[in-house]
XYZ file of C-alpha atoms in Angstrom:
688
model
C -60.625 38.838 93.864
C -60.798 40.686 97.155
C -59.807 44.354 97.235
C -56.226 45.094 98.251
C -55.403 47.675 100.819
C -55.995 51.150 99.285
C -52.935 52.470 101.078
C -50.738 50.014 99.210
C -52.265 50.397 95.782
C -49.235 52.232 94.380
C -46.672 49.765 95.632
C -45.080 47.435 93.129
C -46.989 44.190 93.637
C -45.633 40.687 93.379
C -46.646 38.878 90.237
C -48.524 36.663 89.941
C -50.664 37.859 92.845
C -51.424 35.377 95.633
C -54.478 33.217 95.054
C -57.480 34.313 97.057
C -59.485 31.642 98.788
C -62.756 33.362 97.926
C -64.116 31.826 94.730
C -65.520 34.014 91.994
C -69.292 33.791 91.557
C -70.389 32.393 88.199
C -71.326 34.833 85.470
C -74.313 34.798 83.169
C -73.007 31.914 81.065
C -72.550 29.692 84.102
C -75.952 30.665 85.486
C -77.722 29.724 82.269
C -75.991 26.359 81.830
C -75.831 25.328 85.456
C -72.056 24.881 85.233
C -70.186 25.337 88.489
C -66.415 25.660 88.056
C -64.365 23.504 90.373
C -61.297 25.715 90.146
C -60.606 27.592 93.354
C -57.846 28.347 95.765
C -59.376 26.010 98.332
C -61.247 22.798 97.668
C -62.523 19.938 99.716
C -63.196 16.386 98.693
C -66.497 14.699 99.220
C -66.970 11.055 100.057
C -67.451 10.205 96.396
C -64.053 11.586 95.468
C -65.429 14.634 93.658
C -64.069 18.086 94.319
C -66.524 20.565 95.791
C -66.165 24.313 96.013
C -66.425 26.250 99.224
C -69.777 28.098 99.204
C -69.219 31.510 97.611
C -69.487 34.675 99.637
C -71.495 37.659 98.427
C -69.717 39.219 95.461
C -67.913 42.494 95.844
C -67.664 43.205 92.127
C -70.539 43.282 89.683
C -69.339 40.817 87.058
C -72.528 41.238 85.056
C -71.556 44.862 84.404
C -68.901 43.720 81.953
C -65.242 42.784 81.876
C -62.880 44.643 84.156
C -60.226 46.879 82.598
C -56.992 47.705 84.442
C -55.772 51.208 83.462
C -52.289 52.387 84.139
C -53.111 54.036 87.463
C -53.931 50.720 89.082
C -57.665 51.374 89.481
C -59.921 48.939 87.645
C -62.937 50.328 85.881
C -65.753 48.160 84.585
C -68.578 48.942 82.247
C -70.515 49.887 85.333
C -69.285 53.412 86.036
C -70.190 53.073 89.692
C -67.775 50.222 90.300
C -64.069 50.879 90.750
C -61.741 48.277 92.213
C -58.016 48.897 92.778
C -55.908 45.952 91.662
C -52.214 45.528 90.932
C -51.304 45.876 87.275
C -48.701 43.494 85.844
C -45.682 44.870 84.080
C -46.103 44.119 80.384
C -42.833 43.680 78.522
C -42.325 45.182 75.109
C -43.741 42.839 72.553
C -41.435 42.294 69.594
C -43.953 39.940 68.055
C -46.673 41.286 65.810
C -49.715 40.281 67.860
C -53.183 40.056 66.473
C -55.456 43.067 66.774
C -59.166 43.477 66.544
C -60.877 45.537 63.898
C -60.925 48.623 66.127
C -57.150 48.633 66.458
C -57.165 47.739 70.160
C -55.108 44.723 71.241
C -57.058 41.475 71.446
C -59.427 41.192 74.361
C -60.032 37.444 74.124
C -63.365 38.042 72.524
C -64.771 40.212 75.307
C -66.474 43.581 75.135
C -64.676 46.719 74.053
C -62.778 48.772 76.634
C -64.759 50.891 79.043
C -65.389 54.444 77.959
C -62.867 56.975 79.049
C -59.879 54.686 79.336
C -58.089 56.396 76.442
C -55.893 55.123 73.657
C -52.734 55.269 75.740
C -54.257 53.146 78.473
C -55.749 50.688 75.999
C -52.468 50.038 74.185
C -50.643 49.536 77.461
C -52.562 46.353 78.224
C -52.077 43.483 75.800
C -55.362 41.678 76.462
C -58.270 41.717 78.872
C -57.356 40.635 82.365
C -60.251 38.752 83.836
C -60.469 36.659 86.968
C -58.257 33.815 85.817
C -56.404 30.950 87.423
C -53.977 28.412 85.987
C -55.160 24.820 86.272
C -53.205 21.994 84.637
C -51.474 24.463 82.338
C -54.734 26.067 81.199
C -55.976 29.513 82.137
C -59.486 29.188 83.529
C -61.572 32.354 83.431
C -64.583 33.478 85.398
C -66.967 31.930 82.894
C -65.656 28.430 83.402
C -63.788 28.333 80.057
C -60.325 26.845 80.235
C -59.569 29.315 77.524
C -55.857 29.238 76.770
C -52.554 27.726 77.751
C -50.650 29.610 80.409
C -47.331 29.405 78.548
C -48.275 29.541 74.847
C -45.660 31.446 72.858
C -47.827 32.196 69.846
C -51.558 31.861 69.465
C -53.855 31.301 66.534
C -53.392 34.527 64.545
C -49.932 35.540 65.754
C -47.180 36.172 63.208
C -43.717 36.222 64.837
C -41.872 36.528 61.535
C -41.156 34.343 58.527
C -38.101 32.548 59.947
C -39.672 31.555 63.297
C -42.847 30.531 61.485
C -40.877 28.274 59.117
C -38.819 26.721 61.932
C -41.854 26.024 64.087
C -43.826 24.674 61.130
C -41.145 22.131 60.250
C -40.752 21.269 63.935
C -44.485 20.628 64.180
C -44.394 18.036 61.402
C -41.164 16.395 62.541
C -42.633 15.884 66.008
C -45.588 14.071 64.427
C -43.526 11.997 62.007
C -44.640 8.678 63.483
C -48.325 9.365 62.894
C -47.695 10.205 59.234
C -45.503 7.303 58.136
C -46.372 4.267 60.255
C -49.705 3.236 58.733
C -48.275 2.697 55.192
C -45.476 0.627 56.734
C -48.150 -1.702 58.177
C -50.816 -1.981 55.486
C -48.688 -2.137 52.314
C -46.799 -5.328 53.338
C -50.146 -6.774 54.475
C -51.470 -6.174 50.939
C -48.498 -7.984 49.430
C -46.783 -4.806 48.308
C -43.067 -4.576 47.600
C -40.565 -2.166 49.148
C -40.873 0.082 46.112
C -44.666 0.200 46.453
C -44.295 0.987 50.149
C -42.033 3.884 49.214
C -44.589 5.203 46.721
C -47.446 5.014 49.246
C -45.354 6.845 51.883
C -44.658 9.665 49.400
C -48.363 9.799 48.537
C -49.321 10.023 52.224
C -46.918 12.933 52.778
C -48.273 14.760 49.718
C -51.946 14.272 50.635
C -51.297 15.199 54.273
C -49.778 18.532 53.257
C -52.552 19.244 50.758
C -55.431 18.389 53.104
C -53.850 20.312 55.985
C -53.756 23.461 53.851
C -57.405 22.960 52.888
C -58.587 22.271 56.434
C -56.809 25.220 58.040
C -58.019 27.563 55.287
C -61.608 26.396 54.811
C -62.345 23.969 57.645
C -62.106 24.495 61.382
C -59.353 27.156 60.913
C -57.450 25.585 63.832
C -53.739 24.613 63.467
C -54.457 20.902 63.123
C -52.505 18.536 60.873
C -54.537 16.178 58.703
C -53.181 12.730 58.003
C -53.756 8.966 58.108
C -55.396 8.220 61.445
C -55.081 4.981 63.399
C -58.893 4.992 63.467
C -58.775 3.715 59.869
C -56.074 1.086 60.445
C -58.194 -1.729 61.927
C -60.992 -1.543 59.312
C -58.369 -1.317 56.554
C -56.758 -4.516 57.845
C -60.208 -6.137 58.036
C -60.852 -5.306 54.374
C -57.364 -6.466 53.372
C -58.011 -9.833 55.037
C -61.500 -10.288 53.543
C -62.160 -13.849 52.298
C -62.584 -12.798 48.660
C -59.218 -10.998 48.704
C -57.192 -13.727 50.400
C -57.013 -15.859 47.271
C -55.306 -13.162 45.194
C -51.735 -13.799 44.083
C -49.184 -12.236 41.807
C -48.027 -8.709 41.199
C -51.543 -7.284 40.894
C -52.594 -8.287 44.425
C -51.452 -5.008 45.950
C -53.128 -2.824 43.337
C -56.396 -4.767 43.453
C -56.670 -4.533 47.255
C -55.703 -0.852 47.143
C -58.518 -0.154 44.680
C -60.954 -1.925 47.024
C -59.785 0.306 49.871
C -60.060 3.402 47.689
C -63.679 2.667 46.824
C -64.655 2.070 50.465
C -62.843 5.217 51.638
C -64.459 7.430 48.987
C -67.999 6.306 49.904
C -67.353 6.550 53.660
C -65.774 9.983 53.250
C -68.702 11.239 51.183
C -70.961 10.207 54.070
C -68.754 12.186 56.479
C -68.899 15.262 54.239
C -72.679 14.926 54.103
C -72.753 14.608 57.897
C -70.890 17.891 58.249
C -72.296 20.127 55.525
C -75.938 19.196 56.180
C -75.598 20.277 59.811
C -76.305 16.795 61.189
C -72.998 16.910 63.024
C -74.128 19.922 65.045
C -77.054 17.786 66.239
C -74.965 14.676 66.838
C -72.417 16.627 68.872
C -75.059 17.066 71.585
C -74.581 13.426 72.594
C -70.779 13.456 72.216
C -69.054 14.431 75.449
C -65.656 13.724 77.069
C -67.051 10.569 78.687
C -67.820 9.300 75.149
C -64.683 10.542 73.390
C -62.303 9.242 76.065
C -62.975 5.455 75.886
C -63.548 5.593 72.116
C -60.071 6.962 71.387
C -58.466 4.835 74.098
C -59.978 1.731 72.479
C -58.245 2.636 69.190
C -54.855 2.339 70.888
C -55.740 -0.773 72.890
C -57.063 -2.629 69.846
C -53.594 -3.354 68.440
C -52.139 -5.203 71.395
C -51.953 -8.405 69.332
C -49.767 -6.693 66.726
C -47.299 -4.712 68.846
C -45.126 -6.856 71.094
C -45.423 -10.134 69.130
C -43.442 -8.425 66.354
C -41.084 -6.748 68.829
C -40.300 -10.214 70.200
C -38.898 -11.363 66.838
C -35.786 -9.292 67.629
C -36.074 -8.391 71.277
C -32.643 -6.803 71.700
C -33.575 -4.096 69.156
C -37.312 -3.815 69.746
C -36.931 -3.430 73.517
C -34.349 -0.668 73.046
C -36.749 1.076 70.642
C -39.407 1.161 73.390
C -37.139 1.966 76.348
C -35.402 4.882 74.644
C -38.662 6.859 74.785
C -38.727 6.585 78.567
C -35.491 8.529 78.995
C -35.741 12.243 79.740
C -32.822 13.321 77.589
C -31.950 17.005 77.583
C -29.349 19.016 75.662
C -28.202 22.329 77.153
C -31.203 22.285 79.425
C -33.725 21.673 76.606
C -35.955 18.607 76.903
C -35.655 17.736 73.225
C -37.312 14.336 73.659
C -40.577 16.046 74.548
C -40.772 17.394 71.000
C -38.614 15.087 68.881
C -39.223 11.772 70.662
C -40.147 9.856 67.501
C -37.332 10.881 65.104
C -34.619 10.900 67.804
C -35.653 7.539 69.232
C -35.769 6.105 65.736
C -32.301 7.454 64.897
C -30.738 6.125 68.120
C -32.196 2.636 67.691
C -31.369 2.520 63.994
C -27.730 3.394 64.705
C -27.617 0.705 67.402
C -29.075 -1.908 65.019
C -26.625 -0.853 62.299
C -23.689 -1.444 64.632
C -24.991 -4.915 65.522
C -25.452 -5.761 61.836
C -21.977 -4.550 60.854
C -20.431 -6.388 63.788
C -21.769 -9.674 62.390
C -24.314 -10.503 65.089
C -26.845 -11.546 62.443
C -24.470 -13.055 59.879
C -24.609 -16.831 59.571
C -22.211 -18.816 57.402
C -23.678 -19.933 54.098
C -27.008 -18.152 54.676
C -28.473 -15.420 52.478
C -31.386 -13.343 53.752
C -32.498 -12.618 50.183
C -33.322 -16.306 49.604
C -36.855 -17.266 50.793
C -36.941 -19.638 53.735
C -38.882 -22.196 51.708
C -35.989 -22.434 49.209
C -33.255 -22.862 51.815
C -31.732 -26.328 51.904
C -29.765 -25.926 55.113
C -31.687 -26.461 58.350
C -29.217 -24.123 60.005
C -30.221 -21.252 57.674
C -33.948 -21.907 58.056
C -33.534 -21.774 61.825
C -31.935 -18.312 61.753
C -33.907 -16.868 58.834
C -36.355 -15.011 61.098
C -33.574 -13.242 63.011
C -31.805 -12.264 59.803
C -35.019 -10.903 58.303
C -36.180 -8.884 61.323
C -32.892 -7.781 62.923
C -30.674 -6.814 60.000
C -30.947 -3.245 58.718
C -29.709 -3.992 55.181
C -32.523 -6.270 53.982
C -34.590 -3.535 52.333
C -33.778 -2.232 48.862
C -36.392 0.527 48.917
C -33.855 3.349 49.057
C -31.889 2.052 46.070
C -34.928 1.331 43.901
C -36.825 4.571 44.582
C -36.447 7.428 42.076
C -35.150 10.861 42.990
C -38.303 12.606 41.809
C -41.848 11.283 41.797
C -45.118 13.211 41.616
C -48.081 11.434 43.277
C -51.186 11.713 41.132
C -54.844 10.648 41.509
C -55.868 7.127 40.475
C -52.228 6.053 40.304
C -53.220 2.499 41.304
C -56.168 2.298 38.910
C -59.917 2.963 39.027
C -61.418 2.386 42.514
C -63.620 -0.663 43.058
C -66.866 -0.133 44.960
C -68.561 -2.752 47.141
C -71.442 -1.648 49.349
C -70.501 -3.893 52.298
C -66.979 -2.464 52.584
C -68.291 1.056 52.015
C -70.833 0.627 54.839
C -68.046 -0.371 57.223
C -66.117 2.763 56.275
C -69.212 4.938 56.825
C -69.329 3.819 60.453
C -65.582 4.341 60.765
C -65.919 7.885 59.418
C -68.425 8.554 62.218
C -65.869 7.362 64.791
C -63.276 9.560 63.099
C -65.613 12.531 63.511
C -65.929 11.782 67.240
C -62.131 11.834 67.477
C -62.015 15.173 65.677
C -64.624 16.709 67.993
C -62.331 16.102 70.970
C -59.330 17.493 69.077
C -61.224 20.637 68.012
C -62.322 21.391 71.550
C -58.959 20.711 73.227
C -56.906 22.652 70.676
C -59.269 25.641 70.701
C -58.774 25.978 74.456
C -55.042 26.303 73.831
C -54.844 28.704 70.902
C -58.196 30.415 70.223
C -60.277 33.048 71.982
C -63.174 30.657 72.475
C -64.194 27.158 71.354
C -65.712 27.042 67.855
C -69.420 27.269 67.237
C -71.366 24.112 66.303
C -71.476 25.513 62.756
C -67.680 25.790 62.569
C -67.421 22.267 63.937
C -69.795 20.997 61.236
C -67.804 22.878 58.592
C -64.598 21.242 59.813
C -66.108 17.741 59.784
C -67.533 18.341 56.308
C -64.155 19.400 54.950
C -62.495 16.410 56.619
C -64.871 14.265 54.576
C -63.819 16.021 51.367
C -60.158 15.628 52.334
C -60.695 11.894 52.854
C -62.253 11.729 49.385
C -58.991 13.172 48.055
C -57.059 10.565 50.063
C -59.197 7.873 48.450
C -58.577 9.253 44.967
C -54.814 9.463 45.509
C -54.713 6.013 47.127
C -53.187 6.407 50.611
C -54.923 3.289 51.963
C -56.718 5.234 54.717
C -58.852 8.326 55.109
C -57.499 11.736 56.066
C -58.584 13.126 59.414
C -57.388 15.294 62.274
C -54.562 13.529 64.070
C -55.183 13.118 67.806
C -51.532 13.871 68.550
C -52.038 17.488 67.461
C -53.107 18.676 70.908
C -50.045 17.200 72.609
C -47.735 18.726 69.997
C -49.293 22.184 70.370
C -49.035 22.034 74.167
C -45.385 20.917 74.102
C -44.107 23.216 71.347
C -46.249 26.159 72.605
C -46.831 27.110 68.977
C -50.462 27.709 68.052
C -50.066 29.869 64.949
C -51.910 28.398 62.006
C -49.505 30.135 59.624
C -46.683 27.954 60.933
C -48.625 24.738 60.267
C -49.601 25.976 56.801
C -45.983 26.729 55.961
C -44.993 23.316 57.301
C -47.626 21.746 55.042
C -46.045 23.436 52.013
C -42.672 22.057 53.080
C -44.199 18.563 53.419
C -45.601 18.730 49.886
C -42.166 19.623 48.489
C -40.584 16.839 50.542
C -43.050 14.265 49.180
C -41.826 14.954 45.625
C -38.365 13.581 46.521
C -38.752 9.858 45.952
C -35.680 9.003 48.035
C -37.449 10.340 51.142
C -40.178 7.742 50.753
C -37.573 5.081 50.032
C -35.632 5.983 53.158
C -38.758 5.751 55.341
C -39.800 2.464 53.704
C -36.428 0.936 54.619
C -37.058 1.199 58.390
C -36.687 -2.347 59.805
C -39.973 -4.038 60.669
C -39.083 -4.658 64.310
C -38.341 -0.957 64.797
C -41.702 -0.098 63.261
C -43.386 -2.450 65.731
C -41.525 -0.902 68.682
C -42.455 2.574 67.531
C -46.079 1.510 67.149
C -46.122 0.158 70.709
C -45.158 3.622 71.935
C -47.598 5.431 69.624
C -50.551 3.213 70.513
C -49.805 3.522 74.231
C -49.694 7.317 73.893
C -52.921 7.281 71.864
C -54.622 5.389 74.689
C -53.339 7.916 77.227
C -54.376 10.882 75.056
C -57.852 9.404 74.778
C -58.200 8.973 78.534
C -56.872 12.494 79.117
C -60.177 13.842 77.745
C -61.676 12.929 81.115
C -60.062 16.041 82.587
C -62.951 18.023 81.108
C -65.406 16.033 83.242
C -65.456 14.912 86.859
C -63.006 12.033 86.554
C -63.603 11.013 90.177
C -67.338 10.595 89.682
C -68.501 7.024 90.239
C -70.906 7.468 87.326
C -68.131 8.338 84.878
C -65.815 5.658 86.244
C -68.455 2.995 85.632
C -69.254 4.228 82.120
C -65.610 4.436 81.034
C -64.776 1.111 82.685
C -67.662 -0.736 81.037
C -66.901 0.857 77.671
C -63.243 -0.197 77.746
C -63.987 -3.686 79.070
C -66.653 -4.472 76.492
C -64.495 -2.918 73.759
C -61.994 -5.696 74.456
C -64.335 -8.516 75.409
C -67.010 -8.316 72.694
C -64.518 -8.195 69.762
C -62.610 -11.087 71.368
C -65.796 -13.171 71.218
C -66.297 -12.384 67.526
C -62.632 -12.904 66.679
C -62.426 -16.289 68.394
C -65.800 -17.594 67.243
C -65.532 -20.605 64.979
C -61.731 -20.940 65.250
C -60.544 -24.201 66.763
C -57.130 -24.391 68.458
C -55.786 -26.661 65.707
C -57.242 -24.729 62.778
C -54.838 -23.864 59.981
C -55.014 -20.081 59.418
C -53.107 -18.730 56.439
C -52.480 -15.240 57.890
C -49.915 -14.400 60.601
C -51.100 -14.594 64.198
C -51.088 -10.821 64.619
C -53.529 -10.477 61.679
C -55.961 -13.148 62.886
C -58.270 -10.635 64.674
C -59.036 -9.111 61.271
C -60.302 -12.230 59.484
C -63.497 -12.401 61.541
C -65.670 -11.764 58.466
C -65.051 -15.349 57.347
C -66.036 -17.076 60.615
C -68.070 -14.650 62.767
C -71.270 -15.635 64.611
C -73.631 -13.884 62.160
C -74.692 -16.447 59.570
C -77.776 -15.284 57.722
C -78.640 -15.867 54.091
C -77.400 -12.344 53.274
C -73.645 -12.608 52.923
C -73.056 -8.871 52.703
C -74.984 -8.219 55.914
C -72.993 -10.946 57.686
C -69.778 -9.284 56.553
C -70.818 -5.860 57.851
C -72.070 -7.047 61.252
C -69.178 -9.430 61.925
C -66.612 -6.816 60.926
C -68.138 -3.904 62.873
C -68.623 -5.967 66.036
C -64.968 -7.028 65.893
C -63.746 -3.396 65.933
C -62.912 -2.275 69.471
C -63.585 1.422 68.878
C -67.100 0.764 67.539
C -68.099 -1.197 70.645
C -66.537 1.408 72.948
C -68.406 4.219 71.193
C -71.773 2.435 71.270
C -71.531 1.496 74.950
C -70.261 4.942 76.001
C -72.771 7.006 74.011
C -75.727 4.922 75.242
C -74.705 4.957 78.906
C -73.628 8.599 78.998
C -76.966 9.759 77.586
C -79.171 7.457 79.689
C -77.486 7.285 83.106
C -78.495 10.402 85.122
C -75.774 12.976 85.676
C -75.402 16.740 85.837
C -73.806 18.754 83.045
C -70.845 19.484 85.287
C -70.390 15.817 86.149
C -70.608 14.727 82.518
C -68.264 17.524 81.415
C -70.534 18.505 78.544
C -68.540 20.205 75.801
C -69.311 23.924 75.703
C -69.315 25.448 72.234
C -69.547 29.134 71.452
C -72.963 30.488 70.491
C -73.240 31.715 66.921
C -74.738 35.094 67.839
C -72.027 35.767 70.428
C -69.315 34.733 67.959
C -70.593 37.196 65.357
C -70.577 40.047 67.858
C -67.107 39.427 69.251
C -64.352 40.479 66.811
C -61.733 38.123 68.241
C -63.916 35.012 67.854
C -65.025 36.049 64.376
C -61.442 36.578 63.245
C -60.412 33.198 64.672
C -62.957 31.180 62.699
C -64.149 33.229 59.733
C -63.147 31.966 56.291
C -60.461 33.881 54.343
C -60.946 35.922 51.179
C -64.635 36.460 51.992
C -65.311 32.795 51.271
C -67.760 32.856 54.176
C -70.326 34.425 51.849
C -70.750 30.998 50.271
C -72.058 29.639 53.572
C -74.028 32.732 54.566
C -77.287 31.158 53.403
C -76.405 27.915 55.221
C -76.967 28.963 58.808
C -75.940 25.604 60.257
C -72.403 25.770 58.802
C -69.936 28.433 59.896
C -70.296 31.306 62.334
């Protein structure tokens, strides 16, 4: 910043101060990495669409001397005693919240050096945190080192404790806002496995229990970030591929669900063990060098785009309800000035549509004389009833008996479906999927740390988090949730909207979720959601997942022709290559026993790979039919072979281990509780 007029230094300044057009020269970190921040008061666009900075003028402040401290008299003193710069000091309101403090008792300085000598205790306590050269860009505060370090309007950050009641309220709010991500996958895979409404209810309760348990473990001993663990959509497509495997299609009877679930459990346990090995051996810290926003963005976007054949075809079975379910999320509804739909979009939209469908059902819109929805269509004699059976099944809200049949209390326990069944070909597919899940988590770790933490985690902390995610997925396989447990991509959006980054709130919410999962009626209530409403909700969730994936491009130069080509090719081939595998060997008149929206997942029986090794054919045909796998392979190869600068690629910047150990704020953000870090002290590639 340029120096203000010395004659006006004691006047009450306007806040925030006007943005100066002179950009701040990069500090030592930027010099070493070659990173040139694009954030400035004035920018100009080049012919390629990239944003270029105005050439910097000679600096007037020695930034290498250390962070600048604003004492109460309005004169800034740095670690260089020869440099004094008068700047306006903001008025800091009394903080009623118990903010985090470093080990020396001075308010948090965002991980920077200690205050300059001679500032005094009174001056140090007057300033809440270090004020560096910062600007707000897209809701993030960008400092002079190029770190978009924290959200401009966060209420509570990682180690803040505003009180037990606010913590509890925000914790429950956090989980309610992510309700769709927690409950939708069981509502898709259990009916596909031939499960009943009661079995769907039991799986939903198990998912809630395991999600709460794994979230507590991950926040305590993993990345230490306030990230909810749960069933990710990354596991949905491979789970459906295993469910529709040729050897499992011939199963009938009451044991079909349990047998397929045991097959999924075995594959998930092996794949999760591979993920844990990837993290705790330190291989993830090496792999993360080739994982950048240009790789993460199309990979996650492909997860959402891959289910286009499932979404609207089911919505179309009862369009008057399914369309309302989708359109209600587009309304910006506010109550007393609060945009409640930004936080509670899923539960409120579900409640509104469910009430609307209930009114239509009670009004007799889906009641046909002499027809009973509980009688299978194949047993109906009347042609009139067979004609309207589909509308009665998908539009009525009283066809499910899950709520009535579910018990009031049920404790989910390991191996409740039986002993897992292990097949190497299915396990190998899940190993690759666990790698894609780790890529998703890398993006979530980085984005969430910029919102709530002092600095991004070190590669060791990242490896520790991925390793614990693998162990959590092993628990999910033992309990039988049908999918692995991983960091939900929606976490970052929820943190940014709720402005709550305290990990204590998410931990308390996880305890509440565990207690809620023990009430069997809760699972029965969720299992009774009409199928068409589930499909409409999934359309919204998958569309948002695609957008969240593409939003990772904001960490790179999104206007770069290089990045545009890489992302475009990755997304195109992620749709085109699986379409080739899915359509190979299927004639237009072929009789397929599965519904049309499940046909993309039966590729293992007719794919183009036909060698004498049946297991190898299964693995290659299945992996090449998964959109996210193709997107990841294309993106990671192109991003690491096509020339581009670090700034253009948006290379993820992780904190250095030595710097993290020296800075109290960073150490307190990521160190393990109860001195558990001593366990990893001899493992230098895991932890700080």
